[in-house]
XYZ file of C-alpha atoms in Angstrom:
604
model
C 11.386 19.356 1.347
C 14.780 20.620 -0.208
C 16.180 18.194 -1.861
C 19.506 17.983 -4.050
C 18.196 17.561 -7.842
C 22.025 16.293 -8.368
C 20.599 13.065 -9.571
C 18.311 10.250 -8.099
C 19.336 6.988 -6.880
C 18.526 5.368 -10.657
C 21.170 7.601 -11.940
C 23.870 4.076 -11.180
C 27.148 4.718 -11.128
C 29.045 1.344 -10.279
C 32.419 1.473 -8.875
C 34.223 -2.004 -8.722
C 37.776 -2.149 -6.750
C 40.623 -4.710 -6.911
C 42.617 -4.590 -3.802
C 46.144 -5.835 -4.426
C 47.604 -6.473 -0.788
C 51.643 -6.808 -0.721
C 53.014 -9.999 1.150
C 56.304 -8.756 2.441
C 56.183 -4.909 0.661
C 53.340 -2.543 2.468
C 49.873 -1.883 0.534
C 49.806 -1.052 -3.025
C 47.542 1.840 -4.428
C 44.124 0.495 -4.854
C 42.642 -0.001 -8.457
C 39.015 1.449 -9.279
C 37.115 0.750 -12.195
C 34.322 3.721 -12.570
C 31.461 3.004 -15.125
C 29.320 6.214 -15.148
C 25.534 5.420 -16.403
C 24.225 6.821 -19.594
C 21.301 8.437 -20.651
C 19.114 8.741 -24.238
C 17.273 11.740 -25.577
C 15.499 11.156 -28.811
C 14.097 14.539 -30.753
C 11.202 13.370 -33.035
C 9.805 15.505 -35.834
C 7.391 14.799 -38.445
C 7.797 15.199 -42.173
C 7.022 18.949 -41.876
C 9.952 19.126 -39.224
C 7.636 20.098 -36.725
C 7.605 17.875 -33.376
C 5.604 14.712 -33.743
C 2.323 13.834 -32.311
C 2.091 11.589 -29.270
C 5.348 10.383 -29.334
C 6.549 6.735 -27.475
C 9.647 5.294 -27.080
C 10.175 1.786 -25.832
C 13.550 0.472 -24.733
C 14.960 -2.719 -24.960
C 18.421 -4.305 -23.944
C 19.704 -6.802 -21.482
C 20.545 -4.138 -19.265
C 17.042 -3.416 -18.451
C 14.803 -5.986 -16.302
C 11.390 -5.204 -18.249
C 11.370 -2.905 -21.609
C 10.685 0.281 -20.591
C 8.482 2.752 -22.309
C 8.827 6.906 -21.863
C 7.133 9.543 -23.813
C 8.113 12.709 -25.717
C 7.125 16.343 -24.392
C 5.078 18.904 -26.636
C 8.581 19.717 -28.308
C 9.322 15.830 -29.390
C 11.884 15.190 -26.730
C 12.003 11.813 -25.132
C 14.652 11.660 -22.504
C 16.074 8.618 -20.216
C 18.445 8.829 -17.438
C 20.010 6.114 -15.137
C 21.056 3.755 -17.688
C 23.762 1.124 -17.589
C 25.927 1.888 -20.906
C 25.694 -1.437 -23.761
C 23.115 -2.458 -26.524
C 19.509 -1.245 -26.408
C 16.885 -1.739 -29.160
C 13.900 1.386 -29.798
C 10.655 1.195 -31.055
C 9.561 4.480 -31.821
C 5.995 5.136 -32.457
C 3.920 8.333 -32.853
C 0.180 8.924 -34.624
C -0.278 8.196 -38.488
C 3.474 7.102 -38.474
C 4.949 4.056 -39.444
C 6.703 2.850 -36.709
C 10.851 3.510 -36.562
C 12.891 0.456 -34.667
C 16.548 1.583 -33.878
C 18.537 -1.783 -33.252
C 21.972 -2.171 -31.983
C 21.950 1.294 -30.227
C 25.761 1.190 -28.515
C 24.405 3.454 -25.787
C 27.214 5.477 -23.796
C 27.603 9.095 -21.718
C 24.905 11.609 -22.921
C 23.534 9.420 -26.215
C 21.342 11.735 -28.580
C 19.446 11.622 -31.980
C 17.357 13.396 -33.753
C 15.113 10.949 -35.745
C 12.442 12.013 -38.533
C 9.065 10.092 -39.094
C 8.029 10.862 -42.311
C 6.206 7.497 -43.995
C 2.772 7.606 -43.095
C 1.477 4.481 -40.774
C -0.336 2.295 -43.467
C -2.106 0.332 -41.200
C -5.656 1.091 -41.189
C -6.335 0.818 -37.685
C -4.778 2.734 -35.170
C -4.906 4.287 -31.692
C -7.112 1.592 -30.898
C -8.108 1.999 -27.194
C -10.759 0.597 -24.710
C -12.976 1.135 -21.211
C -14.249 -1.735 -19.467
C -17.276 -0.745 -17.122
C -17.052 -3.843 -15.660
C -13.417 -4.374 -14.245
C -14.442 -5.738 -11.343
C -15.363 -8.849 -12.524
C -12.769 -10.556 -14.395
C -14.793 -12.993 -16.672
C -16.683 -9.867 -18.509
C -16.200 -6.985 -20.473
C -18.753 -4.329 -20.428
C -17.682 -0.589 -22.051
C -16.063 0.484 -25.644
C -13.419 0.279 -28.315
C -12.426 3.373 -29.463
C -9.966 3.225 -32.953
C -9.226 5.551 -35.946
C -10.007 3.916 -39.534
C -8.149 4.961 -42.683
C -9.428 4.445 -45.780
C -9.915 1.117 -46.879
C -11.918 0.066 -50.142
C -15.316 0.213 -49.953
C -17.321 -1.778 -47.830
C -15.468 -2.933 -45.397
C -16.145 -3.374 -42.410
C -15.303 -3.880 -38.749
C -16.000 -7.329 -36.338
C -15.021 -7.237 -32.353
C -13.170 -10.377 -30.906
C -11.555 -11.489 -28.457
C -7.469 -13.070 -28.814
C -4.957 -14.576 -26.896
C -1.379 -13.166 -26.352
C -0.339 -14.347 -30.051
C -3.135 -12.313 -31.481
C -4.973 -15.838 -32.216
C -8.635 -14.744 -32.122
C -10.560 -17.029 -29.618
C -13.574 -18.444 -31.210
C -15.709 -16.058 -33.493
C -16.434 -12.268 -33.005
C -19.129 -11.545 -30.559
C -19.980 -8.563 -33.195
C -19.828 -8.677 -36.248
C -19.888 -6.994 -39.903
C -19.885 -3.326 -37.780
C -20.058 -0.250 -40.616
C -17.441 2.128 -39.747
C -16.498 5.785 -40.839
C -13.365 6.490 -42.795
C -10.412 8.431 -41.934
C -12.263 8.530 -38.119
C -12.459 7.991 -34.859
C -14.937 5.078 -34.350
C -16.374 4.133 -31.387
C -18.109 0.570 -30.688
C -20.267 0.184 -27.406
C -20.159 -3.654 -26.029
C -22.712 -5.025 -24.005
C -21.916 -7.008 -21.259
C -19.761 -9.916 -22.769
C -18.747 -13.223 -21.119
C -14.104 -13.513 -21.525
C -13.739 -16.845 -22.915
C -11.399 -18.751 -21.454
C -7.616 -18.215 -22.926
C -8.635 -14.765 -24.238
C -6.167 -11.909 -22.947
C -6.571 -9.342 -25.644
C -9.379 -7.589 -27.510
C -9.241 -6.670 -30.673
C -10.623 -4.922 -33.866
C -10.995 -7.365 -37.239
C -11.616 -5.216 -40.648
C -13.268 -7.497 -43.097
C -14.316 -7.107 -46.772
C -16.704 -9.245 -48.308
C -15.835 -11.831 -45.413
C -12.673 -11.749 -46.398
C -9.799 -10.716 -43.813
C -8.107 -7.187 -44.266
C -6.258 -6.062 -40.836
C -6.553 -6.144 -37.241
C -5.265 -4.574 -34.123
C -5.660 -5.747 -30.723
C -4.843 -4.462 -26.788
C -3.814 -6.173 -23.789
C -6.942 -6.539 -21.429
C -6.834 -5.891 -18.193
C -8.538 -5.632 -14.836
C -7.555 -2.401 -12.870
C -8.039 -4.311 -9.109
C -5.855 -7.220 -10.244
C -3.128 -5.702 -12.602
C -2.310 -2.784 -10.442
C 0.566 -3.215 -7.974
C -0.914 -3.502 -4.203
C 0.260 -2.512 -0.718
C 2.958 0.462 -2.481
C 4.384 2.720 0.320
C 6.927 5.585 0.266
C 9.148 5.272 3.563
C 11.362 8.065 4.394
C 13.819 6.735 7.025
C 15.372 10.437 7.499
C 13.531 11.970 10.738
C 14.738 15.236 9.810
C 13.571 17.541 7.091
C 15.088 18.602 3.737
C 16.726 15.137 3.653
C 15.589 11.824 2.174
C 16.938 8.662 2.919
C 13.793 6.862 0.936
C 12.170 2.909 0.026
C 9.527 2.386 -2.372
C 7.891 -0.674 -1.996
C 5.375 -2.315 -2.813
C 3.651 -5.687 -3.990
C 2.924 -7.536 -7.368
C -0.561 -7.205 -8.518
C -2.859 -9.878 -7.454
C -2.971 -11.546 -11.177
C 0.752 -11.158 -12.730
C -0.358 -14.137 -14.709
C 0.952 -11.574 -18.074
C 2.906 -9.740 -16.084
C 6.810 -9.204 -16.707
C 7.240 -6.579 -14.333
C 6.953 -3.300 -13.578
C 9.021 0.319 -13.846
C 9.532 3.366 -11.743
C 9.274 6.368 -12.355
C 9.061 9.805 -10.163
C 7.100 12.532 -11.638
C 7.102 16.648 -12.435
C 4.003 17.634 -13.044
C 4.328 21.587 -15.057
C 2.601 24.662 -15.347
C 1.242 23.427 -18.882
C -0.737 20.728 -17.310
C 1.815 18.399 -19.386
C 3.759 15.647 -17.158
C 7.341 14.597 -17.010
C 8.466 11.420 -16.113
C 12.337 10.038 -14.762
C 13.302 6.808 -15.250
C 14.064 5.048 -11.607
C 14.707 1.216 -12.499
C 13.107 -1.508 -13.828
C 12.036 -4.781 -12.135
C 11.235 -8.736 -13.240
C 8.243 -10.041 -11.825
C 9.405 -11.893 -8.672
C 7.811 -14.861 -7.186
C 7.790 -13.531 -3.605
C 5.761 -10.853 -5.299
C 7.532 -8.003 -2.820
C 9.717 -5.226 -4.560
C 11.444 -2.233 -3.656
C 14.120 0.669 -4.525
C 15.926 2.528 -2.751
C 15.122 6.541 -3.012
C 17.882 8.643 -1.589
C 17.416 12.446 -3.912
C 14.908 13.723 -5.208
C 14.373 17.254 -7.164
C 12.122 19.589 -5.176
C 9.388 19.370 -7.795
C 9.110 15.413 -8.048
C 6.009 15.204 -5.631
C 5.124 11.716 -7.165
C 6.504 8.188 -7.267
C 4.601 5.747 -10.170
C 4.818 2.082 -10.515
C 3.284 0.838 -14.110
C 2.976 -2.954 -14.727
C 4.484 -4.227 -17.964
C 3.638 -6.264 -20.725
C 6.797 -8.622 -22.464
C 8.038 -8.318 -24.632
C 6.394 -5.694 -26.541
C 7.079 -3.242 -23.187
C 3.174 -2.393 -23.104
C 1.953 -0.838 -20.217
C -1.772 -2.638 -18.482
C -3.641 -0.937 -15.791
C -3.142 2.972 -14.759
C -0.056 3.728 -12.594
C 0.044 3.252 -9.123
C 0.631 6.187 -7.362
C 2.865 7.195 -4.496
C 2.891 10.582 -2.575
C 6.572 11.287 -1.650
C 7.248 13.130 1.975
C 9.581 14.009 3.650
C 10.526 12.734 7.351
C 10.205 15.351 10.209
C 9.532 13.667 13.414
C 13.119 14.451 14.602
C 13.100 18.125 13.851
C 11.917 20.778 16.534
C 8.553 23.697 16.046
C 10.285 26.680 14.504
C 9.269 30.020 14.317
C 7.256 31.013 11.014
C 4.912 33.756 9.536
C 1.253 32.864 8.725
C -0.707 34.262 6.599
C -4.791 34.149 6.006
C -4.621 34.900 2.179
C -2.730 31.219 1.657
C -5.637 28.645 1.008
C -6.784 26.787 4.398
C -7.267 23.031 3.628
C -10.386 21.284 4.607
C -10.124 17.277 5.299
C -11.840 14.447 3.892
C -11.075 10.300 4.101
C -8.843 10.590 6.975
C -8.707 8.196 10.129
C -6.575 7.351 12.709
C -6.518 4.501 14.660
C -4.443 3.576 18.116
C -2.028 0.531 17.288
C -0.473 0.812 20.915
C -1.367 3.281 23.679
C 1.771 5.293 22.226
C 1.342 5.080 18.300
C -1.116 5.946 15.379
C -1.885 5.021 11.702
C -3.524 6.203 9.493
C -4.234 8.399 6.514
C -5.269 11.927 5.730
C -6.876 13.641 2.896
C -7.467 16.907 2.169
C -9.078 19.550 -0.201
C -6.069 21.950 -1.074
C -8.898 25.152 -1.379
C -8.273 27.716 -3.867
C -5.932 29.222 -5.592
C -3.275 26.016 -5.371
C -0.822 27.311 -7.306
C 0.208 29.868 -4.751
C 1.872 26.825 -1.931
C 4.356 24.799 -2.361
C 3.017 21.869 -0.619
C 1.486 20.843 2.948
C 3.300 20.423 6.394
C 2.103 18.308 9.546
C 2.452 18.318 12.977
C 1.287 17.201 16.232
C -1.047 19.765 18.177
C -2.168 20.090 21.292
C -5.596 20.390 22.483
C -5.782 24.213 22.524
C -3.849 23.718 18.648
C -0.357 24.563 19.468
C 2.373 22.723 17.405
C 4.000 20.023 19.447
C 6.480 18.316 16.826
C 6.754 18.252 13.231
C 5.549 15.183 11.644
C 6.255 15.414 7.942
C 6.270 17.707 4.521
C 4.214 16.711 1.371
C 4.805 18.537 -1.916
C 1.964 19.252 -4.028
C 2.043 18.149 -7.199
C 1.068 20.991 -9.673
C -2.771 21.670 -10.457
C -4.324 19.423 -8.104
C -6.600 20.354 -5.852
C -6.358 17.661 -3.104
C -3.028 16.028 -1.272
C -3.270 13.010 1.047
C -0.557 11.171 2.781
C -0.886 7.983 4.323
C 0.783 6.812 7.815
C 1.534 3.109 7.127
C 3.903 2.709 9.557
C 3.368 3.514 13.249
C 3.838 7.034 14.205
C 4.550 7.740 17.825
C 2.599 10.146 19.620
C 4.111 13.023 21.792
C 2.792 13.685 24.924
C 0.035 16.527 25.186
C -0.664 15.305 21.500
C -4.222 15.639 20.901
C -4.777 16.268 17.256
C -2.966 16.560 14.127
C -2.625 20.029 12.247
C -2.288 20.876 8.769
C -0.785 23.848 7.034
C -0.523 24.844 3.316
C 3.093 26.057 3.115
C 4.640 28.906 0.140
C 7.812 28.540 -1.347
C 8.946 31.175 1.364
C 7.925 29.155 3.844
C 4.588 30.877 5.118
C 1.911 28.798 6.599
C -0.972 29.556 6.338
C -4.607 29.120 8.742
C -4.101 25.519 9.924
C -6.867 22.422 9.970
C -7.437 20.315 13.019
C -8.185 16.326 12.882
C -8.724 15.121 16.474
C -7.233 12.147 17.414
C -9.410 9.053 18.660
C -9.659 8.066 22.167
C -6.144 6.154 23.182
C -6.628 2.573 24.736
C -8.444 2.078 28.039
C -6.136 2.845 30.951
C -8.172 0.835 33.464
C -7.744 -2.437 34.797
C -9.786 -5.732 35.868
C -10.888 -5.400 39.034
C -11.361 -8.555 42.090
C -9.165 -10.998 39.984
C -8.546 -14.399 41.175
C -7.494 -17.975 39.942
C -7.869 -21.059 41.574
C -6.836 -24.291 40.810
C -9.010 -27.272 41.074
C -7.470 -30.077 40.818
C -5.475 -31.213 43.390
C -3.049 -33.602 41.740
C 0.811 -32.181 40.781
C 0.493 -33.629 37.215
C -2.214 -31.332 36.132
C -3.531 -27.631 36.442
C -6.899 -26.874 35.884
C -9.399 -24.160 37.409
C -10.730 -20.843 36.187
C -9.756 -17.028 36.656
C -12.235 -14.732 37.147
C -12.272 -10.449 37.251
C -14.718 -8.089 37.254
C -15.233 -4.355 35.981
C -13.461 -2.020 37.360
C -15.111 1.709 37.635
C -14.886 3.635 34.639
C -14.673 0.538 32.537
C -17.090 2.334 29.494
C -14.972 2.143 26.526
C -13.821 -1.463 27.625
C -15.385 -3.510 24.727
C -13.127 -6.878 26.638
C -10.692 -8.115 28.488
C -7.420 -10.796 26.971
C -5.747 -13.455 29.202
C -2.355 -14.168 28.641
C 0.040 -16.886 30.340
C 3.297 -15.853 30.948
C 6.721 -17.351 31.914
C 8.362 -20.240 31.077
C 9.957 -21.586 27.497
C 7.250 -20.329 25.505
C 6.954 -16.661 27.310
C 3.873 -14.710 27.187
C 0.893 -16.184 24.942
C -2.534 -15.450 24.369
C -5.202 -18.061 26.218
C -8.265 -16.246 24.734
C -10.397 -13.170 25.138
C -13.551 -12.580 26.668
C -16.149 -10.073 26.228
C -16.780 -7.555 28.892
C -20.409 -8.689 30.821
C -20.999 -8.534 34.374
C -18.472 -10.814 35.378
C -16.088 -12.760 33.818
C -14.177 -16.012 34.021
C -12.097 -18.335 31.253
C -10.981 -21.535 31.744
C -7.490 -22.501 32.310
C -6.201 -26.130 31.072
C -2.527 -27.469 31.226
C -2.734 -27.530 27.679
C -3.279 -23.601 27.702
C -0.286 -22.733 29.426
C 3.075 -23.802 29.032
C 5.646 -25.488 31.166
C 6.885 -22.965 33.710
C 4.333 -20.731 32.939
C 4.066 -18.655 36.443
C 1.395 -16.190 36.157
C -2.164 -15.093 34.114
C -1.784 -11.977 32.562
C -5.140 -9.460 32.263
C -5.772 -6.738 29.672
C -8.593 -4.687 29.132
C -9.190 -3.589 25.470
C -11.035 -1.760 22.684
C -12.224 -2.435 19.284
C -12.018 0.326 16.359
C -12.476 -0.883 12.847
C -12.537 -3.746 13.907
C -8.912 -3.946 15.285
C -8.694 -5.206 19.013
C -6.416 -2.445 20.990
C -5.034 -3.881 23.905
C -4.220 -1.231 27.550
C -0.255 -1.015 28.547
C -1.205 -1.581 32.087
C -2.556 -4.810 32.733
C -3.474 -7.109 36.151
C -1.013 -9.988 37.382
C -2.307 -13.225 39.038
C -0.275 -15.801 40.181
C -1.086 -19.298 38.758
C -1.504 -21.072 41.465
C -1.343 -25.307 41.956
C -2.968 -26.879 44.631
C -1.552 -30.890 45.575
C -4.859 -31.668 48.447
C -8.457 -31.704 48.081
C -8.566 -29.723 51.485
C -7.047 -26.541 49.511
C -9.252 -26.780 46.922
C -12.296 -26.870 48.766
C -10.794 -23.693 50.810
C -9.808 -22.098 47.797
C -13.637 -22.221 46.146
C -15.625 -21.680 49.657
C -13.352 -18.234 50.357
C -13.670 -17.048 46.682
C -17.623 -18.208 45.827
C -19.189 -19.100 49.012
C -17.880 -16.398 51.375
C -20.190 -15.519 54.279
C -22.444 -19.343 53.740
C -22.149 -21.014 56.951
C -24.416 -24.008 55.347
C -24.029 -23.846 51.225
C -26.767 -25.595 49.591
C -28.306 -25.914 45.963
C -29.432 -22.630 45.414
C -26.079 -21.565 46.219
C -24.027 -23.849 44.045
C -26.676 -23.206 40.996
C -25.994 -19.373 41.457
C -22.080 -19.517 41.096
C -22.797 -22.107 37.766
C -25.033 -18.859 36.467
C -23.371 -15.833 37.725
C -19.855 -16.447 37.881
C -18.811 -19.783 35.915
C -19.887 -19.852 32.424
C -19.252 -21.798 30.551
C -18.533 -24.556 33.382
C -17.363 -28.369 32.661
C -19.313 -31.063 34.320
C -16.801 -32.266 36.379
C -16.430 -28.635 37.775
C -20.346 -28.890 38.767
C -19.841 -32.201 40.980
C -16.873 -30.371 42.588
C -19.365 -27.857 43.501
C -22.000 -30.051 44.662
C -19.307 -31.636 47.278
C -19.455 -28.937 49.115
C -22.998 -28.343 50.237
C -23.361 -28.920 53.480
C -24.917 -32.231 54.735
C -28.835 -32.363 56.065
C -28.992 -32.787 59.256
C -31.819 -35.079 60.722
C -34.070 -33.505 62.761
């Protein structure tokens, strides 16, 4: 995946143009207007002018959809890119400092400042955090509060509550008069505790003798119902070291406290620290469906993270969602490369594919990266054949530094070549060796059989209205058949499902002039299978004409050729054996047709 690290897509530059057309004098020169965006690096050092702890900056400004919040490196550097040029308020906070707010910040071109936290944060409580055991169920908390105390006079103490977004406590504290350790980290385990209604925050009370000193409190939150859902990575490039990329994804099932989220890509570094790069920001929607467009990316940003925001305070609920970038290969051709056996061989786990149409897969593969990670670059794909020869290319995933597993999931359908009978994986170096590849076989494709001794007839024998049954059989080789699905085709409404029937001995379904349309012209037969529950319908399917009969004489032919074939004299027996063999389930009327036909007694 080499990728221009020019800039990515967030990095705006707006051109607006005023074309001035002459009426009687030819074209003037077009005007352009060229705003270029801006970017902020803060340097943050501590009152010994050494780089400050745990730096966080958060952004505000009418420019930006949700405040966004970005961190300083092990050097005190916090560093934005992509943003529109104008007014932007920071809050900049680091550990055991009193908080700095820049206001008014006229932010233009490359904006820098170097910014010195030297009062000590007075609050007593800080760095208050928390783990819920229990976030599956969103009326309980069950885990910890973890917080650092200062010193405060003697005897205080510490009381656990619940609040609501303005820091109102909800009722009284579910734990009260708590001793805790000065200038410490304290750590409180909660029981399982019912969420009263209202409360979105928990929080830490310091009391002495009863009487209020200080609180803090943190947004709560649910990781399955914060956390954006359904986020994909879509590279619409077929061919490699390009990117034409969409992020998208949806809004988390509660955005009740939501604002919205930001996006970030990733570079993960040698020093197991992380850097992130500011993509664009986003207001909660009420379609709850978001994307941006991704069109460069450096050749280390192997992630893409969506966070969900907090307003107006910019905090950040829930861990990020996170998004494996790839890039597109299913247009390029197999290449010539060198392999190598001393480049760690991945080994799969979690991966499926499924058959969404005789011709296309999805899916999703995971794999164990195997040792020594740090000497690839990241993982290529293809299509193999059964004997494992490459076929095509089907995509390249970086791998993000000092992890030991990579996945990629196929979300979209994926067409399979011909001869294609698994999918191979290859660790790749940064010279482009591969190295010994792993196999995942693909499933068994659709059935490519079809019913066999289909037939419709119609029994009524009025013009008005169509009713009768069609009825197939297995054909040979019908074992991964799990059923068969009737269709009517023709007419205004075109092809439309009647119903499906499981595969038994024989088979037959109903058909009603309510079931088909107007014009309708023919029944429609597949055969299909069922994987994970999905229903995968054959290509090839069986044709019968839909028939309508105007006399009683051509029904009566119709049903003694197709059930009675061979009777010279039906009688009961018969008539009960089509009911149970053939015709199920059968309407009553149908049955007294039947019965017309046996044969009458003949006196002796």
């Amino acid at each position: 995946m080499k990728l221009s690290s020019v800039r990515v897509v967030s990095t705006l530059v707006l051109v607006t143009f005023w074309l001035l057309f002459a009426l009687s004098m030819g074209d003037k020169p077009v005007k352009a207007e060229v705003v270029e965006s801006a970017s902020v690096t803060l340097t943050v050092y501590d009152a010994n002018n050494l780089p400050a702890n745990n730096v966080k900056v958060v952004l505000s400004s009418v420019n930006l959809q949700v405040p966004v919040t970005i961190r300083a490196n092990y050097s005190g550097v916090a560093k934005i890119e992509g943003l529109l040029p104008g007014s932007y308020q920071m809050v900049i906070s680091a550990n055991n400092k009193e908080p700095i707010v820049l206001s008014d910040v006229q932010v233009s071109g490359n904006y820098a400042q170097t910014v010195n936290m030297i009062i000590p944060n007075t609050a007593f409580i800080q760095n208050l955090t928390y783990a819920d055991n229990s976030y599956w169920t969103p009326t309980e908390f069950n885990g910890f509060v973890t917080f650092y105390v200062g010193n405060p006079s003697a005897g205080t103490k510490a009381n656990v509550a619940f609040y609501n977004d303005q820091d109102a406590m909800i009722g009284s504290p579910f734990m009260s008069n708590l001793t805790v350790n000065y200038n410490l980290y304290n750590s409180i385990t909660i029981p399982a505790t019912p969420i009263p209604p209202g409360a979105t925050r928990i929080g830490i009370e310091l009391v002495n003798n009863n009487n209020f000193v200080e609180n803090q409190t943190k947004k709560l939150w649910k990781q399955p119902f914060f956390e954006p859902v359904a986020a994909q990575f879509i590279d619409n490039n077929p061919y490699g070291d390009a990117i034409d990329g969409l992020l998208k994804w949806s809004g988390a099932s509660d955005e009740t406290g939501i604002a919205g989220y930001t996006v970030f890509y990733v570079i993960k570094n040698d020093d197991y620290s992380e850097d992130e790069h500011y993509l664009g920001s986003f207001a909660k929607r009420e379609d709850k469906s978001y994307q941006i467009a991704i069109s460069t990316l450096p050749e280390d940003a192997a992630i893409l993270v969506i966070k969900a925001v907090v307003n107006p305070s910019g905090e950040e609920v829930g861990f990020p969602k996170q998004v494996i970038v790839f890039d597109n290969r299913l247009s390029d051709s197999v290449t010539s490369v060198t392999y190598s056996s001393s480049l760690p061989t991945p080994s799969f786990f979690n991966s499926y594919f499924n058959y969404t149409h005789p011709t296309t897969i999805r899916g999703s593969l995971g794999w164990n990266v195997g040792t020594s990670p740090e000497t690839i670059k990241g993982h290529t794909i293809y299509f193999a054949d059964a004997a494992g020869n490459k076929i095509q290319p089907i995509r390249s995933i970086r791998l993000p530094k000092r992890w030991n597993i990579n996945f990629t999931d196929f979300l979209e359908d994926i067409v399979v070549p011909t001869g294609a009978k698994m999918v191979a994986v290859y660790a790749v170096s940064s010279q482009g060796v591969e190295s010994l590849p792993v196999y995942y076989t693909l499933p068994v494709k659709y059935p490519t059989v079809k019913a066999a001794n289909s037939n419709f007839i119609d029994w009524d024998a009025s013009d008005e209205l169509r009713h009768g049954y069609l009825t197939w059989s297995n054909p040979p080789n019908s074992s991964t058949v799990f059923g068969y699905a009737v269709y009517a085709n023709g007419g205004s409404a075109g092809k439309h499902l009647i119903g499906k029937v499981p595969k038994a001995a024989a088979m037959a379904i109903a058909i009603s002039q309510e079931a088909v349309s107007d014009g309708s012209t023919e029944l429609l037969i597949y055969a299909y299978q069922t994987n994970s529950g999905e229903d995968y319908e054959a290509v090839e399917y069986v044709s019968v004409p839909l028939t309508n009969n105007s006399t009683t004489a051509q029904v009566e032919s119709q049903l003694k050729s197709a059930y009675f074939q061979g009777v010279s004299s039906i009688n009961i027996s018969h008539v009960v054996s089509v009911i149970t063999s053939s015709l199920k389930p059968i309407r009553q009327e149908d049955v007294k047709q039947l019965l017309k036909l046996i044969s009458p007694i003949q006196a002796p």
